[in-house]
Coordinates of C-alpha atoms and ligand atoms in Angstrom, one line a residue:
M1 CA -13.3 29.6 12.8
Q2 CA -15.3 26.5 11.8
T3 CA -15.8 24.2 14.8
K4 CA -14.2 20.8 14.4
K5 CA -16.3 17.7 15.1
P6 CA -14.9 15.8 18.1
I7 CA -14.8 12.0 18.1
S8 CA -17.0 12.1 21.2
D9 CA -19.8 13.5 19.0
V10 CA -19.4 10.4 16.8
Y11 CA -19.3 7.7 19.5
S12 CA -21.6 7.8 22.5
N13 CA -19.3 5.7 24.6
W14 CA -16.1 7.5 23.8
S15 CA -15.5 8.5 27.4
Q16 CA -15.4 4.7 28.3
L17 CA -12.7 4.2 25.7
Q18 CA -10.7 7.1 27.1
E19 CA -11.0 5.6 30.6
H20 CA -9.9 2.2 29.2
A21 CA -6.9 3.8 27.5
K22 CA -5.8 5.2 30.9
E23 CA -5.9 1.6 32.2
W24 CA -3.5 0.6 29.5
Q25 CA -1.1 3.3 30.6
N26 CA -0.5 1.3 33.8
R27 CA -0.4 -2.2 32.3
T28 CA 2.2 -3.9 30.2
L29 CA 1.9 -6.5 27.4
K30 CA 4.3 -8.7 29.3
Q31 CA 1.8 -8.8 32.2
A32 CA -1.0 -9.5 29.8
F33 CA 0.8 -12.6 28.5
E34 CA 1.8 -13.7 32.0
A35 CA -1.9 -13.4 33.0
D36 CA -3.2 -15.6 30.2
T37 CA -1.2 -18.5 28.7
N38 CA -3.7 -18.8 25.9
R39 CA -3.4 -15.2 24.8
A40 CA -1.6 -15.9 21.6
S41 CA -4.1 -18.5 20.4
R42 CA -7.1 -16.5 21.5
Y43 CA -5.9 -13.5 19.5
T44 CA -4.9 -15.2 16.3
V45 CA -7.2 -15.5 13.2
A46 CA -6.6 -17.5 10.1
A47 CA -8.3 -17.0 6.7
A48 CA -7.4 -17.1 3.0
G49 CA -3.9 -18.4 3.6
L50 CA -3.1 -15.7 6.2
E51 CA -2.7 -16.0 9.9
L52 CA -3.0 -12.7 11.9
D53 CA -1.4 -12.9 15.4
Y54 CA -2.7 -9.7 17.0
S55 CA -1.9 -10.8 20.6
K56 CA 1.1 -8.4 21.0
N57 CA -1.2 -5.4 21.0
H58 CA -2.5 -3.2 23.8
I59 CA -5.9 -4.9 23.8
D60 CA -7.9 -7.3 25.9
D61 CA -11.4 -8.6 25.8
T62 CA -12.7 -5.3 27.2
T63 CA -10.8 -3.3 24.5
L64 CA -12.2 -5.5 21.8
S65 CA -15.7 -5.3 23.0
L66 CA -15.4 -1.5 23.2
L67 CA -14.0 -1.3 19.7
L68 CA -16.7 -3.6 18.4
S69 CA -19.3 -1.3 19.9
L70 CA -17.8 1.5 17.8
A71 CA -18.1 -0.8 14.7
E72 CA -21.7 -1.3 15.6
Q73 CA -22.3 2.4 16.0
A74 CA -20.6 3.0 12.7
D75 CA -22.8 0.3 11.2
L76 CA -19.7 -1.4 9.8
K77 CA -21.5 -4.6 8.8
N78 CA -23.9 -2.7 6.5
A79 CA -21.1 -0.5 5.2
I80 CA -19.3 -3.7 4.1
K81 CA -22.4 -4.9 2.4
K82 CA -22.8 -1.6 0.6
L83 CA -19.2 -1.5 -0.5
L84 CA -19.3 -5.0 -2.0
R85 CA -22.7 -4.6 -3.7
G86 CA -21.6 -1.4 -5.5
D87 CA -23.4 1.4 -3.6
H88 CA -21.9 4.8 -4.3
V89 CA -19.7 4.7 -1.2
N90 CA -17.4 7.2 -2.9
N91 CA -19.9 10.0 -2.2
T92 CA -17.9 13.0 -3.3
E93 CA -17.5 11.5 -6.8
D94 CA -20.8 9.7 -6.7
R95 CA -19.2 6.4 -7.6
P96 CA -19.0 2.8 -6.3
A97 CA -15.7 1.4 -5.2
L98 CA -15.9 -2.0 -6.8
H99 CA -12.3 -3.2 -7.0
T100 CA -13.7 -6.5 -5.6
A101 CA -15.6 -7.0 -8.9
L102 CA -12.2 -7.1 -10.7
R103 CA -11.2 -10.4 -9.0
F104 CA -14.2 -12.6 -9.7
S105 CA -13.6 -15.9 -11.3
G106 CA -15.9 -18.2 -13.3
E107 CA -19.0 -16.8 -14.9
A108 CA -19.6 -13.1 -14.9
K109 CA -22.7 -12.4 -12.8
T110 CA -22.9 -8.6 -12.5
D111 CA -22.7 -5.7 -15.0
E112 CA -19.2 -4.8 -13.7
Q113 CA -18.0 -8.4 -14.1
R114 CA -19.5 -8.5 -17.6
E115 CA -17.4 -5.5 -18.4
V116 CA -14.3 -7.0 -16.9
A117 CA -14.4 -10.4 -18.5
P118 CA -13.7 -9.4 -22.1
V119 CA -10.8 -7.1 -21.0
L120 CA -9.2 -10.0 -19.1
D121 CA -9.6 -12.2 -22.2
K122 CA -8.1 -9.5 -24.4
M123 CA -5.2 -9.1 -21.8
A124 CA -4.6 -12.9 -22.0
G125 CA -4.5 -12.7 -25.8
L126 CA -1.9 -9.9 -25.8
I127 CA 0.3 -11.7 -23.2
E128 CA 0.1 -14.9 -25.2
R129 CA 1.0 -13.1 -28.5
V130 CA 3.9 -11.3 -27.0
H131 CA 5.2 -14.3 -25.0
S132 CA 5.0 -16.6 -28.1
G133 CA 6.6 -14.1 -30.4
A134 CA 3.6 -13.8 -32.6
W135 CA 3.6 -10.1 -31.8
T136 CA 6.7 -8.5 -33.3
G137 CA 8.2 -5.0 -33.4
F138 CA 8.8 -2.7 -36.4
S139 CA 11.8 -4.7 -37.6
G140 CA 10.1 -8.1 -37.0
K141 CA 11.9 -8.9 -33.7
K142 CA 10.1 -10.7 -30.8
I143 CA 9.4 -8.4 -27.9
T144 CA 12.0 -8.9 -25.1
D145 CA 11.2 -5.9 -22.8
V146 CA 8.0 -4.5 -21.6
V147 CA 8.0 -1.0 -19.9
N148 CA 5.1 0.2 -17.8
I149 CA 4.8 4.0 -17.9
G150 CA 2.5 5.0 -15.0
I151 CA 2.6 6.6 -11.6
G152 CA 0.8 6.2 -8.2
G153 CA -1.9 3.6 -8.5
S154 CA -0.8 3.0 -12.1
D155 CA 2.7 2.0 -10.9
L156 CA 3.0 1.1 -7.3
G157 CA 0.8 -1.9 -7.2
P158 CA 2.0 -3.5 -10.4
R159 CA 5.6 -2.7 -9.5
M160 CA 5.3 -4.2 -6.0
V161 CA 3.5 -7.3 -7.1
T162 CA 5.9 -7.9 -10.0
K163 CA 8.8 -7.7 -7.5
A164 CA 7.0 -9.8 -4.9
L165 CA 6.3 -12.6 -7.4
T166 CA 9.9 -12.8 -8.7
P167 CA 10.0 -16.6 -8.1
F168 CA 7.0 -16.9 -10.5
H169 CA 8.5 -14.9 -13.4
T170 CA 8.2 -16.9 -16.7
G171 CA 11.3 -15.3 -18.2
D172 CA 9.5 -14.6 -21.5
V173 CA 10.0 -10.9 -21.2
N174 CA 11.8 -8.4 -18.9
V175 CA 9.4 -6.1 -17.2
H176 CA 10.4 -2.5 -16.3
F177 CA 8.7 0.4 -14.7
V178 CA 9.0 4.2 -15.3
A179 CA 7.0 6.6 -13.1
N180 CA 8.9 9.7 -12.2
I181 CA 8.9 12.8 -14.4
D182 CA 12.6 13.0 -13.5
G183 CA 14.0 12.2 -17.0
A184 CA 16.8 10.2 -15.3
E185 CA 14.4 7.2 -14.8
I186 CA 13.4 6.7 -18.5
F187 CA 16.8 8.0 -19.8
D188 CA 18.8 5.4 -17.7
L189 CA 16.4 2.6 -18.7
C190 CA 16.6 3.3 -22.4
Q191 CA 20.4 2.8 -22.3
S192 CA 19.6 -0.9 -21.8
L193 CA 16.7 -1.3 -24.2
D194 CA 16.5 -2.3 -27.9
A195 CA 13.8 -0.2 -29.5
E196 CA 13.1 -3.0 -32.0
S197 CA 12.0 -5.4 -29.2
T198 CA 10.5 -3.0 -26.6
L199 CA 6.8 -2.7 -25.9
W200 CA 5.6 0.4 -23.9
L201 CA 2.5 0.2 -21.7
V202 CA 1.0 3.7 -21.1
A203 CA -1.0 3.2 -17.9
S204 CA -3.1 6.1 -16.8
K205 CA -6.7 5.9 -15.6
S206 CA -7.2 9.7 -16.4
F207 CA -4.8 9.8 -19.3
S208 CA -4.0 13.3 -18.1
T209 CA -1.2 12.7 -15.6
L210 CA 1.7 15.0 -16.4
E211 CA 4.4 12.5 -15.5
T212 CA 2.9 9.7 -17.5
L213 CA 2.2 11.7 -20.6
Q214 CA 5.7 13.3 -20.6
N215 CA 7.3 9.9 -20.2
A216 CA 5.1 8.5 -23.0
L217 CA 6.1 11.3 -25.3
T218 CA 9.8 10.7 -24.5
A219 CA 9.3 7.0 -25.2
R220 CA 7.6 7.9 -28.5
S221 CA 10.4 10.2 -29.6
W222 CA 13.0 7.6 -28.6
M223 CA 11.3 5.0 -30.7
L224 CA 11.3 7.3 -33.7
D225 CA 15.0 8.3 -33.1
K226 CA 15.8 4.6 -33.0
G227 CA 14.4 4.1 -36.5
C228 CA 10.8 3.1 -35.8
P229 CA 8.6 4.3 -38.7
E230 CA 5.7 6.4 -37.4
A231 CA 3.3 4.0 -39.1
D232 CA 4.8 1.2 -36.9
L233 CA 4.5 2.9 -33.5
G234 CA 1.3 1.0 -32.9
K235 CA 3.4 -2.2 -32.6
H236 CA 5.2 -0.7 -29.6
F237 CA 2.5 1.1 -27.6
V238 CA -0.4 -0.2 -25.6
A239 CA -2.6 1.9 -23.3
I240 CA -4.7 1.2 -20.2
S241 CA -7.1 3.9 -19.3
S242 CA -10.7 4.9 -18.5
K243 CA -10.3 7.7 -21.1
V244 CA -10.0 5.7 -24.3
D245 CA -10.6 8.8 -26.5
K246 CA -7.6 10.5 -24.9
A247 CA -5.4 7.5 -25.5
V248 CA -6.5 7.4 -29.2
E249 CA -5.9 11.2 -29.4
F250 CA -2.3 10.5 -28.1
G251 CA -1.8 8.2 -31.0
I252 CA -2.4 4.7 -29.7
D253 CA -4.2 2.3 -31.9
E254 CA -7.7 1.7 -30.4
E255 CA -7.4 -2.1 -30.6
N256 CA -4.3 -1.7 -28.3
I257 CA -6.2 0.2 -25.6
F258 CA -7.5 -1.6 -22.5
P259 CA -10.3 0.1 -20.7
M260 CA -10.7 0.5 -17.0
W261 CA -13.6 2.1 -15.2
D262 CA -14.5 5.0 -12.9
W263 CA -15.8 2.5 -10.3
V264 CA -12.2 1.5 -9.6
G265 CA -9.9 3.8 -7.7
G266 CA -6.4 4.1 -9.1
R267 CA -4.8 2.7 -5.9
Y268 CA -7.2 -0.2 -6.0
S269 CA -6.7 -1.0 -9.7
L270 CA -3.9 -3.6 -9.9
W271 CA -6.5 -6.3 -10.4
S272 CA -7.6 -4.7 -13.7
A273 CA -5.6 -4.3 -16.9
I274 CA -3.4 -1.9 -14.9
G275 CA -2.0 -5.2 -13.7
M276 CA -0.8 -6.0 -17.2
P277 CA 3.0 -5.8 -16.3
I278 CA 2.3 -8.4 -13.6
A279 CA 0.8 -10.7 -16.1
F280 CA 3.6 -10.1 -18.6
A281 CA 6.1 -11.1 -15.8
V282 CA 4.3 -14.1 -14.2
G283 CA 1.8 -15.1 -16.9
M284 CA -2.0 -14.8 -17.0
E285 CA -2.5 -18.0 -14.9
N286 CA -0.5 -16.6 -12.0
F287 CA -2.2 -13.2 -12.4
N288 CA -5.5 -14.9 -12.1
K289 CA -4.3 -16.8 -9.0
L290 CA -3.4 -13.4 -7.5
R291 CA -7.0 -12.2 -8.2
Q292 CA -8.4 -15.5 -6.7
G293 CA -6.4 -15.0 -3.5
A294 CA -7.9 -11.6 -3.1
A295 CA -11.3 -12.9 -3.8
A296 CA -10.9 -15.5 -1.0
L297 CA -10.1 -12.7 1.4
D298 CA -13.1 -10.7 0.0
D299 CA -15.3 -13.7 1.0
H300 CA -13.8 -13.7 4.5
F301 CA -14.3 -10.0 4.8
A302 CA -18.0 -10.3 3.7
E303 CA -18.8 -13.4 5.8
A304 CA -16.6 -13.6 9.0
P305 CA -18.1 -12.1 12.2
L306 CA -16.4 -8.8 13.0
E307 CA -14.5 -10.2 16.0
R308 CA -12.9 -12.9 13.8
N309 CA -12.5 -10.8 10.7
I310 CA -8.8 -10.1 9.7
P311 CA -9.2 -6.7 8.0
V312 CA -11.8 -5.6 10.6
L313 CA -9.4 -6.4 13.4
M314 CA -6.5 -4.7 11.7
G315 CA -8.7 -1.6 11.3
L316 CA -10.1 -1.6 14.8
I317 CA -6.7 -2.0 16.4
M318 CA -5.2 0.8 14.2
F319 CA -8.2 3.0 15.2
W320 CA -7.4 2.2 18.8
Y321 CA -3.8 3.3 18.4
S322 CA -4.7 6.4 16.4
N323 CA -7.6 7.7 18.4
G324 CA -7.2 6.0 21.8
L325 CA -3.5 5.8 22.4
G326 CA -2.1 8.6 20.4
A327 CA -0.1 7.0 17.6
D328 CA 0.3 9.0 14.5
N329 CA 2.3 6.5 12.5
Q330 CA 2.5 2.8 11.7
A331 CA 5.3 0.6 10.4
V332 CA 5.0 -2.3 7.9
L333 CA 8.1 -4.5 8.2
P334 CA 7.9 -7.4 5.6
Y335 CA 10.5 -10.0 6.4
A336 CA 10.9 -11.0 2.8
N337 CA 13.1 -9.2 0.4
H338 CA 10.6 -9.7 -2.5
L339 CA 8.1 -7.6 -0.4
Q340 CA 10.5 -4.7 -0.2
L341 CA 8.1 -2.5 -2.2
L342 CA 5.1 -3.3 -0.1
P343 CA 5.5 -0.4 2.3
A344 CA 5.7 2.1 -0.6
Y345 CA 2.5 0.6 -2.1
L346 CA 0.7 0.7 1.3
Q347 CA 1.7 4.3 1.7
Q348 CA -0.5 5.3 -1.2
L349 CA -3.2 2.8 -0.3
E350 CA -3.5 4.0 3.3
M351 CA -2.4 7.6 3.2
E352 CA -4.1 8.7 -0.1
S353 CA -7.3 6.8 1.1
N354 CA -7.5 8.1 4.7
G355 CA -5.4 11.2 4.8
K356 CA -8.5 13.3 5.1
S357 CA -9.7 16.0 7.6
V358 CA -13.3 16.3 6.5
N359 CA -16.0 13.7 7.1
K360 CA -18.4 12.4 4.4
Q361 CA -20.9 15.2 5.3
G362 CA -18.3 17.9 4.7
E363 CA -17.7 18.6 8.4
R364 CA -14.2 19.5 9.5
L365 CA -12.8 16.8 11.9
G366 CA -11.4 17.4 15.4
Y367 CA -9.8 13.9 15.6
Q368 CA -7.0 12.0 13.9
T369 CA -7.6 10.0 10.8
G370 CA -5.0 8.4 8.5
S371 CA -1.5 7.9 10.0
V372 CA 1.9 8.0 8.4
V373 CA 2.8 4.6 7.0
W374 CA 6.4 3.6 6.6
G375 CA 8.7 0.6 6.6
T376 CA 11.4 -1.4 5.1
E377 CA 12.1 -5.1 4.5
G378 CA 13.5 -7.0 7.4
T379 CA 16.2 -7.7 8.5
N380 CA 17.5 -4.5 6.9
G381 CA 15.4 -2.2 9.1
Q382 CA 17.1 -3.7 12.2
H383 CA 20.3 -2.0 11.1
S384 CA 18.6 1.3 10.3
F385 CA 15.7 2.4 12.5
H386 CA 15.0 -0.4 15.0
Q387 CA 17.1 1.6 17.6
L388 CA 14.2 4.1 17.7
L389 CA 11.6 1.4 17.9
H390 CA 13.3 -0.2 20.9
Q391 CA 14.5 2.8 22.8
G392 CA 12.9 5.9 21.2
T393 CA 10.0 8.0 22.5
V394 CA 7.6 7.4 19.6
L395 CA 4.7 5.0 19.7
T396 CA 4.8 3.0 16.4
P397 CA 2.4 0.1 16.0
I398 CA 4.1 -2.4 13.7
D399 CA 2.9 -5.0 11.2
F400 CA 5.5 -7.8 10.9
I401 CA 4.8 -9.9 7.7
A402 CA 6.6 -13.2 7.5
P403 CA 6.3 -15.8 4.8
L404 CA 7.5 -18.9 6.6
K405 CA 8.9 -20.9 3.6
A406 CA 11.4 -19.5 1.1
H407 CA 11.5 -20.1 -2.6
H408 CA 15.3 -20.3 -2.6
P409 CA 17.3 -23.3 -1.3
L410 CA 19.1 -21.3 1.5
A411 CA 17.1 -22.8 4.4
H412 CA 19.6 -21.7 7.0
Q413 CA 19.2 -18.0 5.9
Q414 CA 15.4 -18.4 5.9
K415 CA 15.7 -19.6 9.5
Y416 CA 17.7 -16.5 10.5
L417 CA 15.3 -14.2 8.7
V418 CA 12.1 -15.5 10.4
A419 CA 13.9 -16.0 13.7
N420 CA 14.8 -12.3 13.6
C421 CA 11.2 -11.3 12.7
I422 CA 9.9 -13.3 15.7
A423 CA 12.6 -12.1 18.0
Q424 CA 12.1 -8.4 17.1
S425 CA 8.4 -8.6 18.0
Q426 CA 9.3 -10.4 21.2
A427 CA 12.1 -7.9 22.2
L428 CA 9.9 -4.9 21.4
M429 CA 7.1 -6.4 23.6
T430 CA 9.1 -7.8 26.5
G431 CA 11.9 -5.3 26.6
R432 CA 14.7 -5.6 29.2
D433 CA 14.4 -3.7 32.6
L434 CA 17.1 -2.0 34.7
E435 CA 17.8 -5.1 36.9
A436 CA 18.2 -7.3 33.9
S437 CA 20.5 -4.8 32.2
K438 CA 22.6 -4.6 35.4
A439 CA 22.7 -8.4 35.6
E440 CA 23.9 -8.7 32.0
L441 CA 26.6 -6.1 32.6
R442 CA 27.7 -8.0 35.8
A443 CA 27.8 -11.2 33.8
Q444 CA 30.1 -9.5 31.4
G445 CA 32.4 -8.6 34.3
V446 CA 31.8 -4.8 34.1
N447 CA 32.6 -3.1 37.4
E448 CA 29.9 -1.6 39.5
S449 CA 30.7 2.1 38.8
E450 CA 30.5 1.5 35.1
I451 CA 27.3 -0.5 35.6
D452 CA 25.7 2.5 37.3
L453 CA 26.7 4.6 34.2
L454 CA 25.7 2.1 31.5
A455 CA 22.7 0.2 32.9
E456 CA 20.1 2.9 32.1
H457 CA 21.3 3.2 28.6
K458 CA 20.8 -0.5 28.1
V459 CA 17.2 -0.6 29.3
H460 CA 14.7 -1.6 26.6
P461 CA 11.3 -0.2 27.9
G462 CA 9.4 -2.9 25.9
N463 CA 5.6 -2.8 25.7
N464 CA 5.8 -1.9 22.0
P465 CA 2.9 -3.3 20.0
S466 CA 2.8 -5.3 16.9
N467 CA 0.8 -7.6 14.7
T468 CA 2.5 -10.6 13.0
I469 CA 1.0 -11.8 9.8
V470 CA 2.3 -15.1 8.6
M471 CA 1.7 -17.2 5.5
E472 CA 3.0 -20.6 4.5
Q473 CA 4.8 -19.1 1.5
L474 CA 4.6 -15.9 -0.6
S475 CA 2.5 -16.9 -3.7
P476 CA 0.1 -15.2 -6.1
E477 CA -2.8 -16.4 -3.8
T478 CA -1.3 -15.4 -0.5
L479 CA -0.1 -12.1 -1.9
G480 CA -3.6 -11.4 -3.3
A481 CA -5.1 -12.1 0.1
L482 CA -2.6 -9.9 1.9
I483 CA -3.2 -6.9 -0.4
A484 CA -7.0 -7.4 -0.1
A485 CA -6.7 -7.5 3.7
Y486 CA -5.0 -4.1 3.6
E487 CA -7.6 -2.7 1.2
H488 CA -10.4 -3.7 3.5
K489 CA -8.5 -2.6 6.6
V490 CA -8.3 0.9 5.0
F491 CA -12.0 0.7 4.3
T492 CA -12.8 -0.3 7.9
L493 CA -10.8 2.7 9.2
G494 CA -12.6 5.0 6.7
V495 CA -16.0 3.8 8.1
L496 CA -14.9 4.3 11.7
W497 CA -13.7 7.8 10.9
N498 CA -16.8 8.5 8.7
I499 CA -14.5 9.7 5.8
N500 CA -14.5 8.9 2.1
S501 CA -11.5 6.6 1.5
F502 CA -12.0 6.7 -2.2
D503 CA -11.4 10.3 -3.4
Q504 CA -8.2 12.3 -3.4
W505 CA -9.0 15.9 -3.7
G506 CA -5.8 16.8 -1.8
V507 CA -3.5 16.0 -4.7
E508 CA -4.9 18.8 -7.0
L509 CA -3.5 22.1 -5.6
G510 CA 0.2 20.9 -5.8
K511 CA -0.3 19.7 -9.4
L512 CA -1.9 23.0 -10.4
L513 CA 0.8 25.2 -8.8
G514 CA 3.3 22.9 -10.5
T515 CA 2.1 24.0 -13.9
H516 CA 2.2 27.7 -12.8
V517 CA 5.8 27.4 -11.6
A518 CA 6.8 25.6 -14.8
T519 CA 5.2 28.4 -16.8
A520 CA 7.1 31.0 -14.7
I521 CA 10.3 29.1 -15.5
D522 CA 9.5 29.0 -19.2
T523 CA 8.6 32.7 -19.4
T524 CA 10.9 33.9 -16.6
D525 CA 7.9 36.0 -15.6
I526 CA 7.7 35.3 -11.9
P527 CA 4.5 36.6 -10.3
S528 CA 5.3 39.3 -7.7
D529 CA 2.6 38.2 -5.4
W530 CA 4.3 34.9 -4.9
D531 CA 6.0 34.5 -1.5
S532 CA 9.7 35.4 -1.5
S533 CA 10.8 31.8 -1.0
T534 CA 9.0 30.6 -4.1
Q535 CA 10.2 33.5 -6.1
K536 CA 13.8 33.0 -5.0
L537 CA 13.8 29.3 -5.7
V538 CA 12.3 29.8 -9.2
K539 CA 15.0 32.4 -10.0
R540 CA 17.6 30.0 -8.6
F541 CA 16.5 27.2 -11.0
I542 CA 16.5 29.6 -14.0
E543 CA 20.0 30.8 -13.1
A544 CA 21.3 27.2 -12.7
N545 CA 19.8 26.1 -16.0
N546 CA 20.6 29.0 -18.3
Ligands
F6P1 O1 -1.9 10.9 -6.9 C1 -3.0 11.3 -7.6 C2 -3.4 10.2 -8.6 O2 -4.6 10.6 -9.2 C3 -3.5 8.8 -7.9 O3 -4.7 8.7 -7.2 C4 -3.4 8.0 -9.1 O4 -3.2 6.6 -8.8 C5 -2.2 8.6 -9.8 O5 -2.4 10.0 -9.6 C6 -2.1 8.3 -11.3 O6 -3.3 8.7 -11.9 P1 -3.6 8.1 -13.4 O7 -3.7 6.6 -13.3 O8 -4.9 8.7 -13.8 O9 -2.5 8.5 -14.3

């Protein structure tokens, strides 16, 4: 059995962190705040329109200095420089990870930026032609609906941002998303579409993703069924891909194909033409503001000292929970309904980037890496899983995200929303001990025998950690900065774990076996060397559908 590399082989002072972690077993956050009235201001950093309050974490100056020593041992500063200048940090695919090059503004200064600039111009031209009605469908109608067909990084980012920027929608077109191979998604949507005024965006970096190609073929058939002459299909299909030849082979007119590049990972690509649905929804000007917001955070990431660097702090603190304090999950709770798709987007960004068990040198790891990311928009989560967060047995570091000002006029509801966000982080941290629970019951007139029974059940242990990220208001700029902060947090964690955050070899086996099972269904020839469960399930599907 191959030995697994322990974290103590990576960091010379790991035993010091272990000892320090023990100290935190006997300390509470409540005590930490009582001991330092300046704790909140000392542990808050502002940049690019974001304010990170990381004071409600199991950290103190000793913790931070120990974590910063790890960053030094991992040579994080140089790793950041290499990422941003285009070194082949994606070592297993021998590629750069230059998503930051996608969000430059002004004059193009690098080879990558010179490749990006004309594509952005072409994107702006398409958006303008469709919005103005200059681009028409096969019967001469203006386009009213744009449908993005894509999955994973070709869906989650654009879908999340389009939802998040609802207040900025221009109203020129309705934007929809189809991702799942479950035909229900595209079938249901088509009931509400007019083929004559629908534009399909086929978004696929590889142009070989089963779900996307099947949905694109369905869309093509539907257009023909609805009377679109084959010769006019080009008026209704645009493609975004790094495989232009495959898109042409599929039948999309070359002038309607927008290139992307191998030096951009799919889950990092919303800043490229993959972000076209965003631009259709909010206009090119707001799409560029999104990119500029991210660029401002990039500058902060590149220039701020590690101890005052928002993504670095987010990464170091998550490393501390994962490898020092034993957390295997993290929750993202955005207190903004328009950010309801953010947790799903971050699941791919964090878990597909850092869900690895081999380091960059190919050595199997004996320590935890990427954790499970989950969450729901607040206050909805309070009526779903907050019971577990308050009184459960699982350590879940939380990121609360709170835009302070709303875009809607319901100021009193915005007050309750943000008040709840603040109160949840407070209640999770301070808790309520047995004496306080008894006192509350007494104040309610409960008799002593019932108090003895109930009081323990009403104890909130507290000491639950969280970050709170606030912004003045959710805008293209602050959203861009927020997303970039998470991208660079993920990178920071990858460096600390010495893993490649930019490949995703782990998605291949499932896809391959999927084709084998589909073939077995088609032929009803089920391999006898398959396990009995798989054989039985395939037979069951065949029975149900014949
Ligand atoms: O999940 C695997 C994956 O390759 C993701 O990394 C990617 O974002 C998604 O599938 C879609 O890939 P493509 O854009 O090539 O269709």
